[in-house]
Amino acid sequence: MNAIDHKIVELLGQDSAMTSEQLGALIGLSGSAAHRRVSALEDAGLILGYRARLAPAACGNPSTVFVSVTLVDQRQETMQAFERELQTTSQIGEAHLMSGESDYLLKVLVREDDSYERIHREVLSVLPGVRRLLTQFTIRTLTHGN
């Protein structure tokens, strides 16, 4: 990636709905040249997709809960079984394999018509290989990622 590609990625990270003409005007290229650069970044796997940032009301006004998960061991089979099951769980917004004290950090979204107790009991605690769950509730979100 060169400087123009970095600028394209930065601008699309801020507004993925930007047209090729708008993008080109901001980076000093024609709309068609900007489109070709974006297509090349997509083909190279550097742009993985586009998404809409939704207002909390559109998502059922969810509360955000972070859950540190410690598994019973770190064997490949244990971790793969845990990760496979995560893929089927719609309440988990993000999952990260971590270094340090816990194995995973989960971002759990709890809709206002649901309860964390139910998610903990019926979803998280029955994930394969779980030894311990440590939960932290978000008080207020200060920034939102792309």
Short mmCIF file of N, CA, C and O in Angstrom, two decimals:
data_model
loop_
_atom_site.label_atom_id
_atom_site.label_comp_id
_atom_site.label_asym_id
_atom_site.label_seq_id
_atom_site.Cartn_x
_atom_site.Cartn_y
_atom_site.Cartn_z
N MET A 1 0.84 -1.19 0.00
CA MET A 1 0.00 0.00 0.00
C MET A 1 0.88 1.24 0.00
O MET A 1 1.81 1.34 0.79
N ASN A 2 0.54 2.18 -0.83
CA ASN A 2 1.25 3.45 -0.84
C ASN A 2 0.43 4.51 -0.11
O ASN A 2 -0.62 4.21 0.47
N ALA A 3 0.89 5.74 -0.15
CA ALA A 3 0.23 6.82 0.60
C ALA A 3 -1.21 7.04 0.14
O ALA A 3 -2.10 7.32 0.96
N ILE A 4 -1.45 6.94 -1.16
CA ILE A 4 -2.82 7.13 -1.67
C ILE A 4 -3.73 6.02 -1.16
O ILE A 4 -4.86 6.28 -0.73
N ASP A 5 -3.24 4.77 -1.18
CA ASP A 5 -4.04 3.66 -0.67
C ASP A 5 -4.37 3.84 0.81
O ASP A 5 -5.50 3.58 1.25
N HIS A 6 -3.40 4.29 1.59
CA HIS A 6 -3.63 4.54 3.01
C HIS A 6 -4.71 5.61 3.21
O HIS A 6 -5.58 5.49 4.07
N LYS A 7 -4.66 6.65 2.39
CA LYS A 7 -5.65 7.72 2.49
C LYS A 7 -7.04 7.20 2.09
O LYS A 7 -8.04 7.53 2.74
N ILE A 8 -7.10 6.37 1.06
CA ILE A 8 -8.38 5.78 0.65
C ILE A 8 -8.98 4.97 1.79
O ILE A 8 -10.15 5.12 2.12
N VAL A 9 -8.17 4.13 2.40
CA VAL A 9 -8.65 3.29 3.50
C VAL A 9 -9.12 4.15 4.68
O VAL A 9 -10.16 3.90 5.28
N GLU A 10 -8.36 5.19 4.97
CA GLU A 10 -8.74 6.09 6.06
C GLU A 10 -10.07 6.77 5.77
O GLU A 10 -10.96 6.81 6.63
N LEU A 11 -10.23 7.30 4.56
CA LEU A 11 -11.47 8.00 4.20
C LEU A 11 -12.67 7.06 4.17
O LEU A 11 -13.75 7.41 4.65
N LEU A 12 -12.50 5.86 3.61
CA LEU A 12 -13.60 4.91 3.58
C LEU A 12 -13.94 4.40 4.97
O LEU A 12 -15.08 4.05 5.25
N GLY A 13 -12.96 4.37 5.86
CA GLY A 13 -13.22 4.00 7.25
C GLY A 13 -14.09 5.02 7.95
O GLY A 13 -14.86 4.70 8.84
N GLN A 14 -13.99 6.26 7.52
CA GLN A 14 -14.81 7.32 8.09
C GLN A 14 -16.20 7.38 7.46
O GLN A 14 -17.17 7.71 8.13
N ASP A 15 -16.27 7.07 6.15
CA ASP A 15 -17.56 7.14 5.45
C ASP A 15 -17.52 6.16 4.28
O ASP A 15 -17.09 6.50 3.18
N SER A 16 -17.99 4.96 4.51
CA SER A 16 -17.93 3.93 3.47
C SER A 16 -18.98 4.14 2.37
O SER A 16 -18.93 3.47 1.35
N ALA A 17 -19.89 5.06 2.57
CA ALA A 17 -20.91 5.34 1.55
C ALA A 17 -20.45 6.40 0.55
O ALA A 17 -21.19 6.77 -0.36
N MET A 18 -19.22 6.88 0.71
CA MET A 18 -18.68 7.90 -0.18
C MET A 18 -18.62 7.38 -1.61
O MET A 18 -18.22 6.24 -1.85
N THR A 19 -19.01 8.21 -2.57
CA THR A 19 -18.94 7.80 -3.97
C THR A 19 -17.50 7.87 -4.45
O THR A 19 -16.64 8.52 -3.84
N SER A 20 -17.23 7.21 -5.56
CA SER A 20 -15.88 7.24 -6.15
C SER A 20 -15.50 8.66 -6.54
O SER A 20 -14.33 9.05 -6.40
N GLU A 21 -16.48 9.43 -6.99
CA GLU A 21 -16.20 10.82 -7.37
C GLU A 21 -15.81 11.65 -6.14
O GLU A 21 -14.87 12.44 -6.20
N GLN A 22 -16.53 11.46 -5.05
CA GLN A 22 -16.21 12.19 -3.81
C GLN A 22 -14.83 11.77 -3.30
O GLN A 22 -14.03 12.61 -2.90
N LEU A 23 -14.58 10.48 -3.30
CA LEU A 23 -13.29 9.97 -2.84
C LEU A 23 -12.16 10.51 -3.71
O LEU A 23 -11.14 11.00 -3.20
N GLY A 24 -12.35 10.45 -5.02
CA GLY A 24 -11.32 10.94 -5.94
C GLY A 24 -11.01 12.41 -5.73
O GLY A 24 -9.85 12.82 -5.75
N ALA A 25 -12.05 13.22 -5.50
CA ALA A 25 -11.84 14.65 -5.27
C ALA A 25 -11.01 14.90 -4.02
O ALA A 25 -10.19 15.82 -3.98
N LEU A 26 -11.18 14.06 -3.01
CA LEU A 26 -10.43 14.24 -1.76
C LEU A 26 -8.98 13.79 -1.85
O LEU A 26 -8.13 14.26 -1.10
N ILE A 27 -8.69 12.87 -2.78
CA ILE A 27 -7.31 12.35 -2.87
C ILE A 27 -6.59 12.78 -4.15
O ILE A 27 -5.45 12.39 -4.38
N GLY A 28 -7.27 13.59 -4.97
CA GLY A 28 -6.63 14.11 -6.17
C GLY A 28 -6.61 13.15 -7.34
O GLY A 28 -5.69 13.18 -8.16
N LEU A 29 -7.63 12.30 -7.44
CA LEU A 29 -7.76 11.38 -8.57
C LEU A 29 -9.13 11.56 -9.21
O LEU A 29 -10.05 12.09 -8.59
N SER A 30 -9.27 11.06 -10.43
CA SER A 30 -10.60 11.05 -11.05
C SER A 30 -11.45 10.01 -10.33
O SER A 30 -10.93 9.13 -9.64
N GLY A 31 -12.75 10.10 -10.50
CA GLY A 31 -13.65 9.12 -9.89
C GLY A 31 -13.35 7.71 -10.36
O GLY A 31 -13.36 6.76 -9.56
N SER A 32 -13.07 7.55 -11.66
CA SER A 32 -12.80 6.20 -12.18
C SER A 32 -11.47 5.65 -11.65
O SER A 32 -11.36 4.47 -11.34
N ALA A 33 -10.47 6.52 -11.50
CA ALA A 33 -9.19 6.07 -10.94
C ALA A 33 -9.36 5.68 -9.47
O ALA A 33 -8.78 4.69 -9.01
N ALA A 34 -10.14 6.46 -8.74
CA ALA A 34 -10.40 6.13 -7.33
C ALA A 34 -11.13 4.79 -7.23
O ALA A 34 -10.80 3.95 -6.39
N HIS A 35 -12.09 4.57 -8.13
CA HIS A 35 -12.84 3.32 -8.14
C HIS A 35 -11.90 2.13 -8.40
O HIS A 35 -12.01 1.09 -7.75
N ARG A 36 -10.98 2.29 -9.37
CA ARG A 36 -10.02 1.22 -9.67
C ARG A 36 -9.14 0.92 -8.47
O ARG A 36 -8.86 -0.24 -8.16
N ARG A 37 -8.71 1.97 -7.76
CA ARG A 37 -7.86 1.77 -6.56
C ARG A 37 -8.62 1.03 -5.47
O ARG A 37 -8.10 0.13 -4.83
N VAL A 38 -9.89 1.41 -5.26
CA VAL A 38 -10.71 0.74 -4.24
C VAL A 38 -10.91 -0.72 -4.63
O VAL A 38 -10.79 -1.62 -3.79
N SER A 39 -11.20 -0.97 -5.89
CA SER A 39 -11.39 -2.36 -6.36
C SER A 39 -10.13 -3.18 -6.14
O SER A 39 -10.19 -4.35 -5.73
N ALA A 40 -8.97 -2.59 -6.40
CA ALA A 40 -7.71 -3.29 -6.19
C ALA A 40 -7.49 -3.60 -4.70
O ALA A 40 -7.01 -4.69 -4.35
N LEU A 41 -7.86 -2.68 -3.83
CA LEU A 41 -7.74 -2.91 -2.38
C LEU A 41 -8.70 -4.01 -1.93
O LEU A 41 -8.36 -4.83 -1.07
N GLU A 42 -9.89 -4.04 -2.52
CA GLU A 42 -10.84 -5.11 -2.20
C GLU A 42 -10.31 -6.46 -2.69
O GLU A 42 -10.34 -7.45 -1.95
N ASP A 43 -9.81 -6.50 -3.92
CA ASP A 43 -9.28 -7.74 -4.49
C ASP A 43 -8.09 -8.27 -3.70
O ASP A 43 -7.89 -9.48 -3.59
N ALA A 44 -7.29 -7.36 -3.14
CA ALA A 44 -6.12 -7.75 -2.35
C ALA A 44 -6.50 -8.18 -0.93
O ALA A 44 -5.65 -8.62 -0.16
N GLY A 45 -7.78 -8.05 -0.58
CA GLY A 45 -8.23 -8.44 0.75
C GLY A 45 -7.94 -7.41 1.82
O GLY A 45 -8.02 -7.71 3.01
N LEU A 46 -7.61 -6.18 1.43
CA LEU A 46 -7.32 -5.12 2.39
C LEU A 46 -8.58 -4.38 2.82
O LEU A 46 -8.63 -3.81 3.90
N ILE A 47 -9.60 -4.39 1.97
CA ILE A 47 -10.93 -3.90 2.34
C ILE A 47 -11.81 -5.14 2.35
O ILE A 47 -12.02 -5.78 1.32
N LEU A 48 -12.31 -5.47 3.53
CA LEU A 48 -13.06 -6.72 3.69
C LEU A 48 -14.55 -6.57 3.46
O LEU A 48 -15.25 -7.55 3.25
N GLY A 49 -15.07 -5.35 3.52
CA GLY A 49 -16.49 -5.15 3.32
C GLY A 49 -16.90 -3.78 3.82
O GLY A 49 -16.07 -2.99 4.27
N TYR A 50 -18.18 -3.53 3.75
CA TYR A 50 -18.75 -2.25 4.16
C TYR A 50 -19.93 -2.53 5.05
O TYR A 50 -20.61 -3.54 4.93
N ARG A 51 -20.20 -1.61 5.97
CA ARG A 51 -21.34 -1.80 6.86
C ARG A 51 -21.93 -0.46 7.26
O ARG A 51 -21.26 0.57 7.19
N ALA A 52 -23.16 -0.53 7.69
CA ALA A 52 -23.84 0.66 8.20
C ALA A 52 -23.61 0.73 9.71
O ALA A 52 -23.63 -0.28 10.39
N ARG A 53 -23.36 1.91 10.22
CA ARG A 53 -23.31 2.12 11.67
C ARG A 53 -24.71 2.47 12.13
O ARG A 53 -25.26 3.48 11.70
N LEU A 54 -25.28 1.63 12.95
CA LEU A 54 -26.68 1.79 13.34
C LEU A 54 -26.81 2.50 14.67
O LEU A 54 -25.99 2.33 15.57
N ALA A 55 -27.87 3.27 14.80
CA ALA A 55 -28.18 3.91 16.07
C ALA A 55 -28.61 2.82 17.05
O ALA A 55 -29.19 1.81 16.66
N PRO A 56 -28.35 3.01 18.34
CA PRO A 56 -28.75 2.01 19.33
C PRO A 56 -30.23 1.65 19.24
O PRO A 56 -30.59 0.48 19.42
N ALA A 57 -31.09 2.60 18.93
CA ALA A 57 -32.53 2.31 18.83
C ALA A 57 -32.82 1.29 17.73
O ALA A 57 -33.74 0.48 17.85
N ALA A 58 -32.03 1.30 16.67
CA ALA A 58 -32.24 0.36 15.57
C ALA A 58 -31.85 -1.06 15.98
O ALA A 58 -32.26 -2.03 15.34
N CYS A 59 -31.06 -1.20 17.02
CA CYS A 59 -30.59 -2.51 17.49
C CYS A 59 -31.28 -2.93 18.78
O CYS A 59 -30.80 -3.83 19.47
N GLY A 60 -32.37 -2.29 19.14
CA GLY A 60 -33.07 -2.65 20.37
C GLY A 60 -32.44 -2.05 21.60
O GLY A 60 -32.57 -2.58 22.70
N ASN A 61 -31.73 -0.92 21.44
CA ASN A 61 -31.07 -0.23 22.56
C ASN A 61 -30.25 -1.18 23.44
O ASN A 61 -30.50 -1.29 24.64
N PRO A 62 -29.27 -1.86 22.86
CA PRO A 62 -28.55 -2.85 23.65
C PRO A 62 -27.60 -2.21 24.66
O PRO A 62 -27.07 -1.13 24.43
N SER A 63 -27.44 -2.91 25.77
CA SER A 63 -26.37 -2.59 26.72
C SER A 63 -25.16 -3.39 26.28
O SER A 63 -25.29 -4.49 25.75
N THR A 64 -23.98 -2.85 26.51
CA THR A 64 -22.76 -3.55 26.15
C THR A 64 -22.14 -4.12 27.40
O THR A 64 -21.97 -3.43 28.40
N VAL A 65 -21.81 -5.40 27.33
CA VAL A 65 -21.19 -6.11 28.44
C VAL A 65 -19.93 -6.77 27.90
O VAL A 65 -19.95 -7.38 26.84
N PHE A 66 -18.84 -6.63 28.63
CA PHE A 66 -17.60 -7.30 28.25
C PHE A 66 -17.40 -8.49 29.17
O PHE A 66 -17.54 -8.38 30.39
N VAL A 67 -17.08 -9.63 28.58
CA VAL A 67 -16.92 -10.86 29.35
C VAL A 67 -15.56 -11.45 29.04
O VAL A 67 -15.25 -11.76 27.88
N SER A 68 -14.73 -11.58 30.08
CA SER A 68 -13.46 -12.28 29.96
C SER A 68 -13.71 -13.75 30.19
O SER A 68 -14.35 -14.13 31.18
N VAL A 69 -13.24 -14.59 29.28
CA VAL A 69 -13.48 -16.02 29.36
C VAL A 69 -12.16 -16.74 29.56
O VAL A 69 -11.20 -16.52 28.81
N THR A 70 -12.12 -17.59 30.56
CA THR A 70 -10.97 -18.47 30.78
C THR A 70 -11.44 -19.90 30.48
O THR A 70 -12.47 -20.33 31.00
N LEU A 71 -10.71 -20.58 29.63
CA LEU A 71 -11.05 -21.95 29.27
C LEU A 71 -10.40 -22.93 30.24
O LEU A 71 -9.46 -22.58 30.96
N VAL A 72 -10.86 -24.16 30.20
CA VAL A 72 -10.31 -25.20 31.08
C VAL A 72 -8.87 -25.53 30.71
O VAL A 72 -8.08 -25.95 31.57
N ASP A 73 -8.51 -25.37 29.45
CA ASP A 73 -7.14 -25.55 28.99
C ASP A 73 -6.99 -24.83 27.66
O ASP A 73 -7.96 -24.27 27.15
N GLN A 74 -5.79 -24.82 27.12
CA GLN A 74 -5.55 -24.13 25.85
C GLN A 74 -5.20 -25.11 24.75
O GLN A 74 -4.52 -24.76 23.79
N ARG A 75 -5.70 -26.32 24.86
CA ARG A 75 -5.49 -27.29 23.79
C ARG A 75 -6.23 -26.83 22.54
O ARG A 75 -7.28 -26.19 22.63
N GLN A 76 -5.70 -27.18 21.40
CA GLN A 76 -6.28 -26.76 20.13
C GLN A 76 -7.74 -27.21 20.01
O GLN A 76 -8.59 -26.43 19.58
N GLU A 77 -8.05 -28.43 20.44
CA GLU A 77 -9.43 -28.93 20.32
C GLU A 77 -10.38 -28.10 21.18
O GLU A 77 -11.51 -27.82 20.77
N THR A 78 -9.94 -27.73 22.38
CA THR A 78 -10.79 -26.94 23.27
C THR A 78 -11.07 -25.57 22.68
O THR A 78 -12.22 -25.11 22.64
N MET A 79 -10.02 -24.93 22.18
CA MET A 79 -10.18 -23.59 21.61
C MET A 79 -11.02 -23.62 20.33
O MET A 79 -11.87 -22.77 20.11
N GLN A 80 -10.80 -24.63 19.49
CA GLN A 80 -11.58 -24.73 18.25
C GLN A 80 -13.06 -24.97 18.54
O GLN A 80 -13.92 -24.37 17.89
N ALA A 81 -13.37 -25.83 19.50
CA ALA A 81 -14.77 -26.08 19.86
C ALA A 81 -15.42 -24.81 20.38
O ALA A 81 -16.56 -24.48 20.01
N PHE A 82 -14.71 -24.07 21.23
CA PHE A 82 -15.23 -22.80 21.77
C PHE A 82 -15.49 -21.81 20.63
O PHE A 82 -16.56 -21.22 20.53
N GLU A 83 -14.51 -21.64 19.75
CA GLU A 83 -14.63 -20.68 18.65
C GLU A 83 -15.73 -21.06 17.66
O GLU A 83 -16.44 -20.20 17.16
N ARG A 84 -15.88 -22.36 17.39
CA ARG A 84 -16.96 -22.80 16.50
C ARG A 84 -18.32 -22.44 17.07
O ARG A 84 -19.20 -21.94 16.37
N GLU A 85 -18.50 -22.68 18.35
CA GLU A 85 -19.79 -22.40 18.98
C GLU A 85 -20.07 -20.89 19.02
O GLU A 85 -21.22 -20.47 18.90
N LEU A 86 -19.01 -20.08 19.16
CA LEU A 86 -19.20 -18.61 19.16
C LEU A 86 -19.85 -18.14 17.86
O LEU A 86 -20.63 -17.20 17.86
N GLN A 87 -19.52 -18.80 16.76
CA GLN A 87 -20.03 -18.40 15.45
C GLN A 87 -21.55 -18.53 15.35
O GLN A 87 -22.18 -17.93 14.49
N THR A 88 -22.15 -19.34 16.22
CA THR A 88 -23.60 -19.57 16.17
C THR A 88 -24.36 -18.70 17.18
O THR A 88 -25.56 -18.83 17.30
N THR A 89 -23.65 -17.83 17.88
CA THR A 89 -24.24 -17.05 18.97
C THR A 89 -24.42 -15.60 18.55
O THR A 89 -23.47 -14.86 18.44
N SER A 90 -25.68 -15.20 18.33
CA SER A 90 -25.95 -13.86 17.80
C SER A 90 -25.73 -12.75 18.82
O SER A 90 -25.54 -11.59 18.44
N GLN A 91 -25.74 -13.04 20.11
CA GLN A 91 -25.59 -11.99 21.12
C GLN A 91 -24.15 -11.49 21.24
O GLN A 91 -23.90 -10.47 21.86
N ILE A 92 -23.20 -12.22 20.69
CA ILE A 92 -21.81 -11.82 20.81
C ILE A 92 -21.44 -10.95 19.63
O ILE A 92 -21.42 -11.38 18.48
N GLY A 93 -21.17 -9.66 19.92
CA GLY A 93 -20.85 -8.70 18.88
C GLY A 93 -19.42 -8.81 18.40
O GLY A 93 -19.13 -8.63 17.23
N GLU A 94 -18.50 -9.12 19.31
CA GLU A 94 -17.09 -9.29 18.97
C GLU A 94 -16.50 -10.34 19.89
O GLU A 94 -16.95 -10.50 21.02
N ALA A 95 -15.48 -11.02 19.39
CA ALA A 95 -14.74 -11.99 20.20
C ALA A 95 -13.27 -11.86 19.85
O ALA A 95 -12.91 -11.82 18.68
N HIS A 96 -12.43 -11.78 20.88
CA HIS A 96 -11.00 -11.59 20.68
C HIS A 96 -10.23 -12.64 21.46
O HIS A 96 -10.49 -12.84 22.66
N LEU A 97 -9.28 -13.31 20.81
CA LEU A 97 -8.34 -14.19 21.50
C LEU A 97 -7.31 -13.29 22.14
O LEU A 97 -6.74 -12.42 21.48
N MET A 98 -7.09 -13.46 23.45
CA MET A 98 -6.29 -12.51 24.21
C MET A 98 -5.00 -13.14 24.75
O MET A 98 -4.93 -14.35 24.92
N SER A 99 -4.05 -12.28 25.03
CA SER A 99 -2.90 -12.69 25.84
C SER A 99 -3.23 -12.29 27.27
O SER A 99 -4.15 -11.52 27.51
N GLY A 100 -2.49 -12.82 28.22
CA GLY A 100 -2.72 -12.40 29.60
C GLY A 100 -3.53 -13.41 30.39
O GLY A 100 -3.53 -14.60 30.11
N GLU A 101 -4.26 -12.91 31.37
CA GLU A 101 -4.93 -13.76 32.34
C GLU A 101 -6.09 -14.57 31.76
O GLU A 101 -6.28 -15.72 32.11
N SER A 102 -6.90 -13.97 30.90
CA SER A 102 -8.02 -14.70 30.31
C SER A 102 -7.68 -15.08 28.87
O SER A 102 -6.76 -14.54 28.27
N ASP A 103 -8.46 -16.02 28.34
CA ASP A 103 -8.20 -16.51 26.99
C ASP A 103 -8.92 -15.69 25.92
O ASP A 103 -8.39 -15.46 24.85
N TYR A 104 -10.15 -15.26 26.21
CA TYR A 104 -10.96 -14.52 25.24
C TYR A 104 -11.61 -13.33 25.92
O TYR A 104 -11.91 -13.36 27.11
N LEU A 105 -11.86 -12.30 25.12
CA LEU A 105 -12.66 -11.17 25.56
C LEU A 105 -13.84 -11.06 24.59
O LEU A 105 -13.65 -10.96 23.38
N LEU A 106 -15.04 -11.13 25.14
CA LEU A 106 -16.26 -11.07 24.34
C LEU A 106 -16.98 -9.75 24.57
O LEU A 106 -17.05 -9.27 25.70
N LYS A 107 -17.49 -9.18 23.51
CA LYS A 107 -18.36 -8.01 23.61
C LYS A 107 -19.77 -8.53 23.38
O LYS A 107 -20.12 -8.97 22.29
N VAL A 108 -20.57 -8.50 24.44
CA VAL A 108 -21.92 -9.05 24.40
C VAL A 108 -22.91 -7.90 24.34
O VAL A 108 -22.81 -6.95 25.11
N LEU A 109 -23.86 -8.00 23.43
CA LEU A 109 -24.89 -6.97 23.28
C LEU A 109 -26.19 -7.51 23.85
O LEU A 109 -26.71 -8.52 23.39
N VAL A 110 -26.71 -6.83 24.86
CA VAL A 110 -27.92 -7.26 25.54
C VAL A 110 -29.04 -6.29 25.18
O VAL A 110 -29.04 -5.14 25.63
N ARG A 111 -29.99 -6.76 24.37
CA ARG A 111 -31.13 -5.92 23.97
C ARG A 111 -31.97 -5.58 25.19
O ARG A 111 -32.02 -6.33 26.15
N GLU A 112 -32.66 -4.46 25.10
CA GLU A 112 -33.47 -4.02 26.24
C GLU A 112 -34.60 -4.99 26.57
O GLU A 112 -35.08 -5.01 27.69
N ASP A 113 -35.00 -5.83 25.62
CA ASP A 113 -36.06 -6.81 25.90
C ASP A 113 -35.49 -8.18 26.32
O ASP A 113 -36.19 -9.17 26.34
N ASP A 114 -34.20 -8.21 26.65
CA ASP A 114 -33.54 -9.44 27.08
C ASP A 114 -32.87 -9.17 28.42
O ASP A 114 -32.96 -8.07 28.96
N SER A 115 -32.19 -10.16 28.97
CA SER A 115 -31.46 -9.94 30.22
C SER A 115 -30.10 -10.61 30.13
O SER A 115 -29.96 -11.67 29.51
N TYR A 116 -29.12 -9.98 30.76
CA TYR A 116 -27.79 -10.59 30.79
C TYR A 116 -27.83 -11.91 31.56
O TYR A 116 -27.13 -12.85 31.21
N GLU A 117 -28.65 -11.98 32.58
CA GLU A 117 -28.74 -13.23 33.35
C GLU A 117 -29.09 -14.40 32.43
O GLU A 117 -28.49 -15.47 32.49
N ARG A 118 -30.07 -14.20 31.54
CA ARG A 118 -30.46 -15.28 30.62
C ARG A 118 -29.31 -15.62 29.67
O ARG A 118 -29.01 -16.78 29.45
N ILE A 119 -28.66 -14.61 29.12
CA ILE A 119 -27.55 -14.84 28.20
C ILE A 119 -26.43 -15.58 28.91
O ILE A 119 -25.83 -16.52 28.37
N HIS A 120 -26.13 -15.18 30.14
CA HIS A 120 -25.08 -15.83 30.93
C HIS A 120 -25.43 -17.30 31.16
O HIS A 120 -24.61 -18.20 30.94
N ARG A 121 -26.65 -17.54 31.58
CA ARG A 121 -27.09 -18.89 31.94
C ARG A 121 -27.25 -19.79 30.72
O ARG A 121 -26.80 -20.94 30.72
N GLU A 122 -27.88 -19.28 29.65
CA GLU A 122 -28.25 -20.12 28.52
C GLU A 122 -27.26 -20.10 27.37
O GLU A 122 -27.30 -21.00 26.51
N VAL A 123 -26.40 -19.10 27.30
CA VAL A 123 -25.49 -18.98 26.16
C VAL A 123 -24.04 -19.11 26.61
O VAL A 123 -23.33 -20.03 26.19
N LEU A 124 -23.58 -18.19 27.46
CA LEU A 124 -22.16 -18.13 27.78
C LEU A 124 -21.68 -19.31 28.63
O LEU A 124 -20.63 -19.89 28.33
N SER A 125 -22.41 -19.64 29.66
CA SER A 125 -21.93 -20.69 30.57
C SER A 125 -21.98 -22.08 29.95
O SER A 125 -21.35 -23.01 30.47
N VAL A 126 -22.70 -22.25 28.85
CA VAL A 126 -22.75 -23.57 28.20
C VAL A 126 -21.81 -23.67 27.00
O VAL A 126 -21.79 -24.71 26.33
N LEU A 127 -21.04 -22.63 26.73
CA LEU A 127 -20.05 -22.72 25.66
C LEU A 127 -19.02 -23.78 26.03
O LEU A 127 -18.64 -23.91 27.21
N PRO A 128 -18.55 -24.57 25.06
CA PRO A 128 -17.63 -25.66 25.39
C PRO A 128 -16.30 -25.15 25.95
O PRO A 128 -15.74 -24.17 25.46
N GLY A 129 -15.83 -25.81 26.99
CA GLY A 129 -14.51 -25.53 27.55
C GLY A 129 -14.43 -24.37 28.52
O GLY A 129 -13.34 -24.04 28.99
N VAL A 130 -15.54 -23.75 28.87
CA VAL A 130 -15.50 -22.58 29.75
C VAL A 130 -15.22 -23.00 31.19
O VAL A 130 -15.90 -23.84 31.75
N ARG A 131 -14.20 -22.39 31.77
CA ARG A 131 -13.90 -22.58 33.19
C ARG A 131 -14.45 -21.43 34.01
O ARG A 131 -15.03 -21.61 35.07
N ARG A 132 -14.24 -20.17 33.49
CA ARG A 132 -14.62 -19.00 34.27
C ARG A 132 -15.05 -17.86 33.36
O ARG A 132 -14.48 -17.65 32.30
N LEU A 133 -16.07 -17.13 33.81
CA LEU A 133 -16.55 -15.93 33.11
C LEU A 133 -16.44 -14.76 34.07
O LEU A 133 -16.91 -14.84 35.21
N LEU A 134 -15.81 -13.69 33.62
CA LEU A 134 -15.70 -12.47 34.42
C LEU A 134 -16.38 -11.36 33.63
O LEU A 134 -15.98 -11.04 32.51
N THR A 135 -17.43 -10.78 34.20
CA THR A 135 -18.30 -9.84 33.48
C THR A 135 -18.08 -8.42 33.95
O THR A 135 -17.99 -8.16 35.15
N GLN A 136 -18.03 -7.49 32.99
CA GLN A 136 -17.97 -6.06 33.28
C GLN A 136 -19.02 -5.36 32.44
O GLN A 136 -19.08 -5.54 31.23
N PHE A 137 -19.86 -4.56 33.10
CA PHE A 137 -20.92 -3.83 32.41
C PHE A 137 -20.43 -2.44 32.02
O PHE A 137 -19.78 -1.77 32.80
N THR A 138 -20.79 -2.02 30.81
CA THR A 138 -20.44 -0.69 30.33
C THR A 138 -21.36 0.34 30.98
O THR A 138 -22.58 0.16 31.00
N ILE A 139 -20.78 1.40 31.48
CA ILE A 139 -21.57 2.50 32.03
C ILE A 139 -21.95 3.47 30.91
O ILE A 139 -23.09 3.89 30.80
N ARG A 140 -20.95 3.81 30.10
CA ARG A 140 -21.18 4.75 29.00
C ARG A 140 -20.13 4.49 27.94
O ARG A 140 -18.96 4.27 28.24
N THR A 141 -20.52 4.55 26.67
CA THR A 141 -19.58 4.39 25.56
C THR A 141 -19.13 5.78 25.11
O THR A 141 -19.96 6.63 24.79
N LEU A 142 -17.82 5.99 25.09
CA LEU A 142 -17.27 7.31 24.74
C LEU A 142 -16.97 7.46 23.27
O LEU A 142 -17.13 8.54 22.70
N THR A 143 -16.51 6.40 22.62
CA THR A 143 -16.21 6.45 21.19
C THR A 143 -16.71 5.17 20.54
O THR A 143 -16.87 4.16 21.21
N HIS A 144 -16.95 5.23 19.26
CA HIS A 144 -17.38 4.07 18.50
C HIS A 144 -16.35 3.82 17.41
O HIS A 144 -15.91 4.75 16.75
N GLY A 145 -15.98 2.55 17.23
CA GLY A 145 -15.06 2.19 16.14
C GLY A 145 -15.78 2.21 14.82
O GLY A 145 -16.99 2.37 14.74
N ASN A 146 -15.01 2.04 13.77
CA ASN A 146 -15.59 2.04 12.41
C ASN A 146 -16.41 0.80 12.20
O ASN A 146 -16.17 -0.26 12.41
#
